[in-house]
PDB file of C-alpha atoms in Angstrom:
ATOM      1  CA  MET A   1      66.766  69.520   0.244  1.00  0.00           C
ATOM      2  CA  ALA A   2      68.866  71.255  -2.366  1.00  0.00           C
ATOM      3  CA  THR A   3      67.792  71.558  -5.975  1.00  0.00           C
ATOM      4  CA  ALA A   4      69.868  70.229  -8.854  1.00  0.00           C
ATOM      5  CA  GLU A   5      72.110  72.707 -10.658  1.00  0.00           C
ATOM      6  CA  PHE A   6      72.492  70.508 -13.737  1.00  0.00           C
ATOM      7  CA  LYS A   7      69.975  68.452 -15.696  1.00  0.00           C
ATOM      8  CA  LYS A   8      70.159  65.013 -17.251  1.00  0.00           C
ATOM      9  CA  GLY A   9      71.542  65.186 -20.806  1.00  0.00           C
ATOM     10  CA  GLN A  10      73.659  68.345 -20.356  1.00  0.00           C
ATOM     11  CA  SER A  11      77.218  68.299 -21.728  1.00  0.00           C
ATOM     12  CA  VAL A  12      79.723  69.030 -18.986  1.00  0.00           C
ATOM     13  CA  VAL A  13      83.409  69.000 -18.092  1.00  0.00           C
ATOM     14  CA  VAL A  14      84.371  67.252 -14.888  1.00  0.00           C
ATOM     15  CA  THR A  15      87.600  68.203 -13.086  1.00  0.00           C
ATOM     16  CA  THR A  16      89.360  65.125 -11.714  1.00  0.00           C
ATOM     17  CA  LYS A  17      92.696  64.542 -10.002  1.00  0.00           C
ATOM     18  CA  SER A  18      94.248  63.569 -13.352  1.00  0.00           C
ATOM     19  CA  GLY A  19      92.717  66.278 -15.516  1.00  0.00           C
ATOM     20  CA  LYS A  20      89.446  67.269 -17.130  1.00  0.00           C
ATOM     21  CA  VAL A  21      86.970  64.846 -18.671  1.00  0.00           C
ATOM     22  CA  GLU A  22      84.148  65.744 -21.082  1.00  0.00           C
ATOM     23  CA  GLY A  23      80.881  63.904 -20.672  1.00  0.00           C
ATOM     24  CA  VAL A  24      77.102  63.996 -20.310  1.00  0.00           C
ATOM     25  CA  ILE A  25      74.999  64.040 -17.088  1.00  0.00           C
ATOM     26  CA  SER A  26      73.298  60.630 -16.995  1.00  0.00           C
ATOM     27  CA  SER A  27      71.543  60.912 -13.650  1.00  0.00           C
ATOM     28  CA  VAL A  28      70.950  63.180 -10.674  1.00  0.00           C
ATOM     29  CA  ASP A  29      70.943  61.621  -7.183  1.00  0.00           C
ATOM     30  CA  THR A  30      70.762  62.684  -3.533  1.00  0.00           C
ATOM     31  CA  ASN A  31      73.353  61.415  -1.093  1.00  0.00           C
ATOM     32  CA  VAL A  32      71.218  59.961   1.771  1.00  0.00           C
ATOM     33  CA  CYS A  33      73.895  60.666   4.404  1.00  0.00           C
ATOM     34  CA  THR A  34      74.627  64.316   3.556  1.00  0.00           C
ATOM     35  CA  PHE A  35      71.558  65.204   1.440  1.00  0.00           C
ATOM     36  CA  ASP A  36      73.884  66.772  -1.131  1.00  0.00           C
ATOM     37  CA  ILE A  37      73.043  66.490  -4.835  1.00  0.00           C
ATOM     38  CA  GLU A  38      75.443  64.191  -6.716  1.00  0.00           C
ATOM     39  CA  TYR A  39      75.657  63.449 -10.412  1.00  0.00           C
ATOM     40  CA  SER A  40      76.539  60.493 -12.624  1.00  0.00           C
ATOM     41  CA  VAL A  41      78.455  61.450 -15.766  1.00  0.00           C
ATOM     42  CA  ASP A  42      78.886  59.224 -18.841  1.00  0.00           C
ATOM     43  CA  TYR A  43      82.077  59.708 -20.895  1.00  0.00           C
ATOM     44  CA  LEU A  44      83.963  57.911 -23.678  1.00  0.00           C
ATOM     45  CA  LYS A  45      87.271  56.205 -22.939  1.00  0.00           C
ATOM     46  CA  ASP A  46      88.994  53.867 -25.389  1.00  0.00           C
ATOM     47  CA  GLY A  47      85.815  53.641 -27.497  1.00  0.00           C
ATOM     48  CA  LYS A  48      83.660  52.514 -24.542  1.00  0.00           C
ATOM     49  CA  THR A  49      81.154  54.402 -22.405  1.00  0.00           C
ATOM     50  CA  TRP A  50      82.219  54.755 -18.778  1.00  0.00           C
ATOM     51  CA  THR A  51      80.257  56.284 -15.862  1.00  0.00           C
ATOM     52  CA  MET A  52      81.586  58.359 -12.972  1.00  0.00           C
ATOM     53  CA  ILE A  53      79.223  58.213 -10.007  1.00  0.00           C
ATOM     54  CA  GLY A  54      78.951  60.485  -7.007  1.00  0.00           C
ATOM     55  CA  VAL A  55      80.328  63.546  -8.751  1.00  0.00           C
ATOM     56  CA  PRO A  56      79.728  66.736  -6.668  1.00  0.00           C
ATOM     57  CA  ALA A  57      78.473  69.914  -8.394  1.00  0.00           C
ATOM     58  CA  ARG A  58      81.666  71.776  -7.448  1.00  0.00           C
ATOM     59  CA  ALA A  59      83.661  69.518  -9.800  1.00  0.00           C
ATOM     60  CA  ILE A  60      81.360  70.116 -12.834  1.00  0.00           C
ATOM     61  CA  GLU A  61      81.335  72.931 -15.410  1.00  0.00           C
ATOM     62  CA  LEU A  62      79.017  73.390 -18.379  1.00  0.00           C
ATOM     63  CA  VAL A  63      80.604  73.041 -21.825  1.00  0.00           C
TER      64      VAL A  63
END
């Protein structure tokens, strides 16, 4: 299995189809079908905390 590139609590920028989103890694998971490492990222939107799940490492950059 692969090792995680990012750790829980790190500030990151996620590249999405509609632009870049700043957030914090909230969890690190393994996809049981592909055994790739995926991340959950918490971010603020309209004053509320939202979570993106299943974010691949290739879409994440450190702040």
